[in-house]
mmCIF file of C-alpha atoms in Angstrom:
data_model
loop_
_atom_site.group_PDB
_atom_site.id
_atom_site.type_symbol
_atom_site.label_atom_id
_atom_site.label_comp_id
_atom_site.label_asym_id
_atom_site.label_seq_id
_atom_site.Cartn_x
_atom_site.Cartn_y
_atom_site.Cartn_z
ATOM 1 C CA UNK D 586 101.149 -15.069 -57.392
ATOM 2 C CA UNK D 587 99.071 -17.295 -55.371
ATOM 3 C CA UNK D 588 98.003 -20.637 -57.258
ATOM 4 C CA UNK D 589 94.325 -20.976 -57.849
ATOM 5 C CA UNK D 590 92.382 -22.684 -55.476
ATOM 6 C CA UNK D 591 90.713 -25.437 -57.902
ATOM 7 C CA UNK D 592 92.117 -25.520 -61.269
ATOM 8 C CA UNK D 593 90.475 -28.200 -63.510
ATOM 9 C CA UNK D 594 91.077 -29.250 -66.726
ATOM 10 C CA UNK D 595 89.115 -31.526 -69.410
ATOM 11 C CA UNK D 596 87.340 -33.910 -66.571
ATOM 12 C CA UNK D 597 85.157 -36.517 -67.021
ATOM 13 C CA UNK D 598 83.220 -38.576 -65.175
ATOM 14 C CA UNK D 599 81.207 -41.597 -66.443
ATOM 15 C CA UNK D 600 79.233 -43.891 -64.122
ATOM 16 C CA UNK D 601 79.670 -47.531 -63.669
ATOM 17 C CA UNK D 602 77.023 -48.489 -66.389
ATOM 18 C CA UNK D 603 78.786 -46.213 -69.264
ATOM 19 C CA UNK D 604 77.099 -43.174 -68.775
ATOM 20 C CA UNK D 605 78.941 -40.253 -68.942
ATOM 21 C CA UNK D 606 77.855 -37.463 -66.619
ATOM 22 C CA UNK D 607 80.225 -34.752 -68.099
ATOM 23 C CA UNK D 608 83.411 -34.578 -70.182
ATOM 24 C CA UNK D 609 86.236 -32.257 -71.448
ATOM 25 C CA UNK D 610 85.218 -29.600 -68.318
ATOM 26 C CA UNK D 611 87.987 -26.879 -67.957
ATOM 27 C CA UNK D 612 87.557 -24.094 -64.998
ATOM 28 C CA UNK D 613 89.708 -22.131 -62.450
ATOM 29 C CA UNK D 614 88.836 -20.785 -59.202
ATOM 30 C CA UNK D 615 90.797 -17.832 -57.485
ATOM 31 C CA UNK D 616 91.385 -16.672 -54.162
ATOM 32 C CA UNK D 617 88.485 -14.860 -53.477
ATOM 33 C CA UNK D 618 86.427 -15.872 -56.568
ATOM 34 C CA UNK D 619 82.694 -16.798 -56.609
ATOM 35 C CA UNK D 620 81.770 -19.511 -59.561
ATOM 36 C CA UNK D 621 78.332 -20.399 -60.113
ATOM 37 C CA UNK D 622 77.182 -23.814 -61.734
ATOM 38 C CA UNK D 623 74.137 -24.925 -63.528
ATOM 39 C CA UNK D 624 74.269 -28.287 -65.260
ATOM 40 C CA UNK D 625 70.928 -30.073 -66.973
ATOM 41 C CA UNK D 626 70.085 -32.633 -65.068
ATOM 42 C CA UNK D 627 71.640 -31.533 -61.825
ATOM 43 C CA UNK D 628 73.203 -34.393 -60.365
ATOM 44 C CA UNK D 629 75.763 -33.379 -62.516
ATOM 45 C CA UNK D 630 76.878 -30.346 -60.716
ATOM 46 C CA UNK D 631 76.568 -32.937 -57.519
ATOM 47 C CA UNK D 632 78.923 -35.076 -58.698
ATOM 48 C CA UNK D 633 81.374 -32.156 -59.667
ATOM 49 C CA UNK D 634 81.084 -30.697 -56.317
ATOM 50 C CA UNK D 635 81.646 -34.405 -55.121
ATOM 51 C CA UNK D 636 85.009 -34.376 -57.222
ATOM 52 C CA UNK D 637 86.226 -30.931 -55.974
ATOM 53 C CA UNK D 638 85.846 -32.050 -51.967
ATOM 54 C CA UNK D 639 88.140 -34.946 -52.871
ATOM 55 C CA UNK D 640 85.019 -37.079 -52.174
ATOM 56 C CA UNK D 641 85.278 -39.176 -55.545
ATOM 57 C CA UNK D 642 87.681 -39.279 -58.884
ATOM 58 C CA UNK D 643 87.264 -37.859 -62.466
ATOM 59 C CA UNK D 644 87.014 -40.776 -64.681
ATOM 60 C CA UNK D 645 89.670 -38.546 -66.481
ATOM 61 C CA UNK D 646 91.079 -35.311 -66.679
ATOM 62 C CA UNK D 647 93.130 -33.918 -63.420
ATOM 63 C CA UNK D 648 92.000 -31.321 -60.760
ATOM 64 C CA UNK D 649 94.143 -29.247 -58.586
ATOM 65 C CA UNK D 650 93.445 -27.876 -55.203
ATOM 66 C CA UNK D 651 95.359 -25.070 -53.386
ATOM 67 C CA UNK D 652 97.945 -25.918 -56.204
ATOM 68 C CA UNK D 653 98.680 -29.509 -55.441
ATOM 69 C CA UNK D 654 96.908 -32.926 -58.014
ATOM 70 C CA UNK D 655 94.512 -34.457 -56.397
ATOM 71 C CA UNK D 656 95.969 -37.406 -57.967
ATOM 72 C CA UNK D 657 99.149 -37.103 -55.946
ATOM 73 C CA UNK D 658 96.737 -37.246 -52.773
ATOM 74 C CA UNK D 659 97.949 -39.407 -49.815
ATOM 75 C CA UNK D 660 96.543 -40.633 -46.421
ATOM 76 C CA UNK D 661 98.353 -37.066 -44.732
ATOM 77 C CA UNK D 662 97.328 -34.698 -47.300
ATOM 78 C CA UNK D 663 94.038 -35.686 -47.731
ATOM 79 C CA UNK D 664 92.752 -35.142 -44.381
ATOM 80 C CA UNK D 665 94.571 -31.678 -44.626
ATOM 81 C CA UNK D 666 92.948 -30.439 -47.360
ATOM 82 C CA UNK D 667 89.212 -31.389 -46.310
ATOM 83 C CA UNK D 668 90.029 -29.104 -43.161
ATOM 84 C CA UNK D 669 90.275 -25.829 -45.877
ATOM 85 C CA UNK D 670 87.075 -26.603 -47.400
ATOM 86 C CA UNK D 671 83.575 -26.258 -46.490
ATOM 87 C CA UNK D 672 80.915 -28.308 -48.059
ATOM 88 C CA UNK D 673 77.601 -28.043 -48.029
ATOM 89 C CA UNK D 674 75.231 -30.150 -49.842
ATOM 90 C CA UNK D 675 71.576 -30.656 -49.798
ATOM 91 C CA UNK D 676 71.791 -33.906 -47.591
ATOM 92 C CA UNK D 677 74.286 -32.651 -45.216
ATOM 93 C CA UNK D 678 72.780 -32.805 -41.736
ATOM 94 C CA UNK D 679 73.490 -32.745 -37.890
ATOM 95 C CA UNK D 680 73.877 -34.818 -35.306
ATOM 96 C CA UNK D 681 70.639 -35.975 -34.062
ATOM 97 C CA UNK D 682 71.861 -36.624 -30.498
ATOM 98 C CA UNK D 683 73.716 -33.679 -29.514
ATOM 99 C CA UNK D 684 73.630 -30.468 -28.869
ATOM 100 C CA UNK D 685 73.424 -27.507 -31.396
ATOM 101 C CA UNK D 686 76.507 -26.300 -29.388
ATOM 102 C CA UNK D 687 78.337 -29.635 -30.051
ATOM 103 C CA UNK D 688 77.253 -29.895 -33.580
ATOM 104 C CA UNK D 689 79.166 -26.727 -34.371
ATOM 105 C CA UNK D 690 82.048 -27.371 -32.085
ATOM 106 C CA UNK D 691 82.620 -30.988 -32.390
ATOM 107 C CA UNK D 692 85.139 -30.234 -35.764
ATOM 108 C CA UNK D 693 87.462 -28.082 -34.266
ATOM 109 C CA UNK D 694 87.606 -29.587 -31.122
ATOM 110 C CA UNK D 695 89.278 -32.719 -32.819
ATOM 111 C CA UNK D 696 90.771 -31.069 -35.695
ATOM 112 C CA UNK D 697 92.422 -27.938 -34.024
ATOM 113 C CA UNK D 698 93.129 -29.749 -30.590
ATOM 114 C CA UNK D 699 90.750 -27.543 -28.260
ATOM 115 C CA UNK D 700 89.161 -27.945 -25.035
ATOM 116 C CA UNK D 701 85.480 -28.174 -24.509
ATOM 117 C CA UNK D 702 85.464 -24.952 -23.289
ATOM 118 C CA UNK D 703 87.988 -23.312 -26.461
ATOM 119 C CA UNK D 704 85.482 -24.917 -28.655
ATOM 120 C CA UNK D 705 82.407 -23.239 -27.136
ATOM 121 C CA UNK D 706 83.822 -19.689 -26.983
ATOM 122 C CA UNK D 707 85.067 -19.446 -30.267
ATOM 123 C CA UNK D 708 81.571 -20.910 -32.081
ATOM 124 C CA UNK D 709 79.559 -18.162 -29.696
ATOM 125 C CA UNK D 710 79.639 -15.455 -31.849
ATOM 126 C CA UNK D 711 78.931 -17.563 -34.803
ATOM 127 C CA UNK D 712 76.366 -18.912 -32.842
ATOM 128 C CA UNK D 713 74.920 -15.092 -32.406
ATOM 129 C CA UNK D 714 75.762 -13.902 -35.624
ATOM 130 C CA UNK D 715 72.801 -17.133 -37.052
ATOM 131 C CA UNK D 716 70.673 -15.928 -34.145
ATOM 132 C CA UNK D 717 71.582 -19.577 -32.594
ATOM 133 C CA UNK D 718 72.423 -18.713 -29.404
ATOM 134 C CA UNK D 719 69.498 -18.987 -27.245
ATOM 135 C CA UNK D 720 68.896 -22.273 -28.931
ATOM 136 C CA UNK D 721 72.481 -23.663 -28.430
ATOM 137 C CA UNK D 722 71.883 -26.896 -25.888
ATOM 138 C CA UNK D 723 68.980 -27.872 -27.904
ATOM 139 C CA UNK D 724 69.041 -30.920 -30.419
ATOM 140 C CA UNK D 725 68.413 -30.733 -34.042
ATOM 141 C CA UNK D 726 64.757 -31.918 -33.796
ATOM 142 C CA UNK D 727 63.368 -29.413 -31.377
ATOM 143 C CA UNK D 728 64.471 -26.772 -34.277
ATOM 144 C CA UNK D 729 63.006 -25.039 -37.565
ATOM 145 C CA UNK D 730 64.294 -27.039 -40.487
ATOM 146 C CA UNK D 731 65.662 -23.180 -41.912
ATOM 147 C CA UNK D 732 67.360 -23.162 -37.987
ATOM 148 C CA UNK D 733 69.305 -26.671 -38.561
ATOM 149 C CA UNK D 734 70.292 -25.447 -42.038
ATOM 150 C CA UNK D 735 71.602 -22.286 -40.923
ATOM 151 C CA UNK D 736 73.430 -24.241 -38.159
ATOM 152 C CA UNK D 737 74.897 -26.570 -40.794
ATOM 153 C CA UNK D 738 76.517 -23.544 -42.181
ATOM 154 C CA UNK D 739 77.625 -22.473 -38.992
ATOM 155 C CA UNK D 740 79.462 -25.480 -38.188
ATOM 156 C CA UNK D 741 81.655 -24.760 -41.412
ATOM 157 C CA UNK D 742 81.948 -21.325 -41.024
ATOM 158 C CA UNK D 743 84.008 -21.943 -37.830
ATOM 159 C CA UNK D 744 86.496 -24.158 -39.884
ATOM 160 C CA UNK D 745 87.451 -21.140 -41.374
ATOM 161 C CA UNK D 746 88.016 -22.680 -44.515
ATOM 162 C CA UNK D 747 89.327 -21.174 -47.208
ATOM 163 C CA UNK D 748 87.036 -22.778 -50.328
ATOM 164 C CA UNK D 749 83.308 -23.305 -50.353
ATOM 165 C CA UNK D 750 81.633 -25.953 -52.265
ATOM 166 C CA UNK D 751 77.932 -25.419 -51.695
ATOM 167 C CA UNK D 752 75.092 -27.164 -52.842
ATOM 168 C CA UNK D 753 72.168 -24.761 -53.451
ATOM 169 C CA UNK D 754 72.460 -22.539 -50.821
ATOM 170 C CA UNK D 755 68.517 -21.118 -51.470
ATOM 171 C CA UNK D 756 66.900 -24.211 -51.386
ATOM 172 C CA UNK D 757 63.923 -24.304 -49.022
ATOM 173 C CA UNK D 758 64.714 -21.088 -47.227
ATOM 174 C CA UNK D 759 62.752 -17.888 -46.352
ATOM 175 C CA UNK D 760 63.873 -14.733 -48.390
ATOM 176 C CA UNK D 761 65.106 -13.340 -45.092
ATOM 177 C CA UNK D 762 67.157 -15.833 -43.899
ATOM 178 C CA UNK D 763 68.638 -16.717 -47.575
ATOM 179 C CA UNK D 764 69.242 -12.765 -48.110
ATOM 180 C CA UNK D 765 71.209 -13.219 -44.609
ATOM 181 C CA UNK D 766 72.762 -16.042 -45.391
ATOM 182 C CA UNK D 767 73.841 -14.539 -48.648
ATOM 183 C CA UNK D 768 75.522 -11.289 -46.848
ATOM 184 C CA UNK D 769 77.681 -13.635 -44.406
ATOM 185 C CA UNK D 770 79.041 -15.624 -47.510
ATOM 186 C CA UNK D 771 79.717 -11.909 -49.201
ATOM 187 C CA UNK D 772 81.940 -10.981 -46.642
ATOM 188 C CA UNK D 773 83.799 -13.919 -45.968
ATOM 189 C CA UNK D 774 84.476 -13.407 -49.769
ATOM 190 C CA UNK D 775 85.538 -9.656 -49.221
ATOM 191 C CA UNK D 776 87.581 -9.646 -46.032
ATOM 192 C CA UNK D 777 89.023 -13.254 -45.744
ATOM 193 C CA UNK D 778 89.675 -14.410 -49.705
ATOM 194 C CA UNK D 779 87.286 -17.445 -49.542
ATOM 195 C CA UNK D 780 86.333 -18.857 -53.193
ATOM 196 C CA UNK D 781 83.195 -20.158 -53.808
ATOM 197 C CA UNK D 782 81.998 -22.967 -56.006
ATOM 198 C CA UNK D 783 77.845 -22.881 -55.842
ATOM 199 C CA UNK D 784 76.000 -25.355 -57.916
ATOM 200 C CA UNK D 785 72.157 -24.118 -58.225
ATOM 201 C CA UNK D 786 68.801 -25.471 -60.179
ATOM 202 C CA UNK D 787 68.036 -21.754 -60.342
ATOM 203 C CA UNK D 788 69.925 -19.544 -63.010
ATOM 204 C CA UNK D 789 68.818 -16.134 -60.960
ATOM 205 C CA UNK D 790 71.453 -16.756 -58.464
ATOM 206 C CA UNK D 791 74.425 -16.365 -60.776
ATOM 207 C CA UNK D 792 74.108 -12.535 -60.033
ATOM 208 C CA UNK D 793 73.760 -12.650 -56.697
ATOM 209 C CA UNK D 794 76.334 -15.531 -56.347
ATOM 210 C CA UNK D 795 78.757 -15.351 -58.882
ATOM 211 C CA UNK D 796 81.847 -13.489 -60.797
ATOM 212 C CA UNK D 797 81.332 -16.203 -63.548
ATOM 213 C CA UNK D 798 78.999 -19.312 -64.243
ATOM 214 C CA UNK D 799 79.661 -22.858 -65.529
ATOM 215 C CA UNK D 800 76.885 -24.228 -67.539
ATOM 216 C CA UNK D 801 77.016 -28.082 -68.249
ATOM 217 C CA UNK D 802 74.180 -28.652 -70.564
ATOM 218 C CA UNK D 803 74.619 -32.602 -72.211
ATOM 219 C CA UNK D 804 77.817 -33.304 -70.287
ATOM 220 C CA UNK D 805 79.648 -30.363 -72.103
ATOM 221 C CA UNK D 806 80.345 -27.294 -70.376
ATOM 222 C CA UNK D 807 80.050 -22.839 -71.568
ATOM 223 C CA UNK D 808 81.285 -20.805 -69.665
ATOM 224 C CA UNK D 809 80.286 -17.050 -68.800
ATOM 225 C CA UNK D 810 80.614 -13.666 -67.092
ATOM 226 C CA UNK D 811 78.078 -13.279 -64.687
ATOM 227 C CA UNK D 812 77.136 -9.950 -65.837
ATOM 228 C CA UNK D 813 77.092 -11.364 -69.448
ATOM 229 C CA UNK D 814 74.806 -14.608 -68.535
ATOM 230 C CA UNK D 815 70.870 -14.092 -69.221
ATOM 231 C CA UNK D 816 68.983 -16.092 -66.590
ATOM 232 C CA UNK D 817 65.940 -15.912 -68.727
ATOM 233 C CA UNK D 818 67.800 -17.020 -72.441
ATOM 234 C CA UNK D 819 68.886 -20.210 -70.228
ATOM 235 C CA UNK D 820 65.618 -21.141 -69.292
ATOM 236 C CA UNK D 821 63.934 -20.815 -73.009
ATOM 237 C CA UNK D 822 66.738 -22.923 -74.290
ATOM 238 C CA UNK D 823 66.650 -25.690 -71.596
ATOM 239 C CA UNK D 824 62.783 -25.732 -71.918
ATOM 240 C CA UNK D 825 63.145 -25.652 -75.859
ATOM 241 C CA UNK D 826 65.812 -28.659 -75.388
ATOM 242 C CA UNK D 827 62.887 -30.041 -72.823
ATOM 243 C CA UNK D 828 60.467 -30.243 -75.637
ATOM 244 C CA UNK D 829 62.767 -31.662 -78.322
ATOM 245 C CA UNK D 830 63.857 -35.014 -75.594
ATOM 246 C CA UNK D 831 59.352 -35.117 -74.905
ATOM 247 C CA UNK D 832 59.506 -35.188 -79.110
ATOM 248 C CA UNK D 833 61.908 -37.946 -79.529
ATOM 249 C CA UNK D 834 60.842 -39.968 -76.553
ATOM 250 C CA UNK D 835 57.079 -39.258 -78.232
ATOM 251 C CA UNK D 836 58.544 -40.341 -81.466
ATOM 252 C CA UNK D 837 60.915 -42.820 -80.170
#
């Protein structure tokens, strides 16, 4: 049996002034699995994405990727392990001064040891399959900002990489290229085994997104089956919770 790729188990993570973003949050994430997360306020899903790229530390707790501690990480392995996951937050961006074609092919070109010319014919039919192609020697600036985040995505689908970590995928994005962008994620799922970790501000995508959702509400997480999670119970109760913090701070 194949070990998980992220198992976590009671993290926490508290900033440098004593708060405590989250504690005592437990999940696993198979081969192949799609996990959604909402958290109240959302920077703490950013931060747990954050932890599960390797980027930062729980304050405690341990997390496990493709079955080895993080906390066991060295200089060799770390490098290694970035290379199986893609990660896609809402400030990721391209290159300004190079080419859409570069952008995409600059990763594997270093990582993977390839030519110029390797690189560019094994990103063309990702480049096709965005509808990038024709726009390939342009830079980032002469594109639609729903263009440069579809390339973004591009340029970690041809990593190949075997976990996602993406930071809400729907954000900004016409219904056509989202419900496209959806479908490619779908069948890497299906055909290749990726997992998927998606942290979202909006609770409808746990059914198009997810086998099961994470909700960290007050640093403390629930967890549920996507087809037993009711995106419109979890907005009453975070605007009824919305309400009681206006109270107090009314009050206060």
């Amino acid at each position: 049996m194949r070990e998980p790729l992220i198992s976590a188990e009671n993290l926490e993570y508290c900033e440098e002034d004593g708060n405590c973003l989250f504690a005592e949050v437990s999940f696993r994430l198979d081969w192949g699995q799609r996990g959604v997360l909402l958290a109240e306020p959302h920077r703490c899903a950013n931060m747990l994405l954050k932890i599960c790229a390797t980027l930062f530390q729980p304050t405690n707790g341990s997390i496990s990727l493709f079955g080895r501690s993080a906390e066991e990480a060295d200089e060799k392995w770390l490098p290694h392990v970035r290379r199986r996951i893609g990660f896609v937050h809402r400030e990721t961006s391209l290159i300004s001064n190079m080419t859409i074609m570069d952008n995409i092919s600059l990763g594997i070109q270093y990582h993977e040891e390839l030519s110029r010319e390797q690189a560019y014919d094994r990103v063309t039919d990702v480049l096709k399959q965005f509808e990038l192609f024709e726009h390939r020697f342009l830079r980032p600036a002469e594109l639609t900002f729903e263009q440069r985040r579809l390339a973004v995505y591009a340029r970690e689908l041809v990593k190949k990489p075997q976990l996602f970590l993406l930071e809400h995928p729907s954000l900004d994005l016409g219904q056509r290229v989202y419900s496209f962008l959806l479908e490619v994620f779908k069948t890497c799922s299906l055909e290749d085994g990726c997992g998927f970790l998606v942290a979202s501000m909006i609770p409808a995508v746990v059914h198009s997104w997810g086998d099961w959702v994470m909700v960290l509400d007050q640093g403390r997480c629930r967890h549920f089956e996507a087809s037993q999670f009711d995106p419109s119970k979890y907005r009453q109760s975070m605007r009824r919770r919305g309400a009681s913090l206006s109270r107090e701070w009314r009050n206060g």
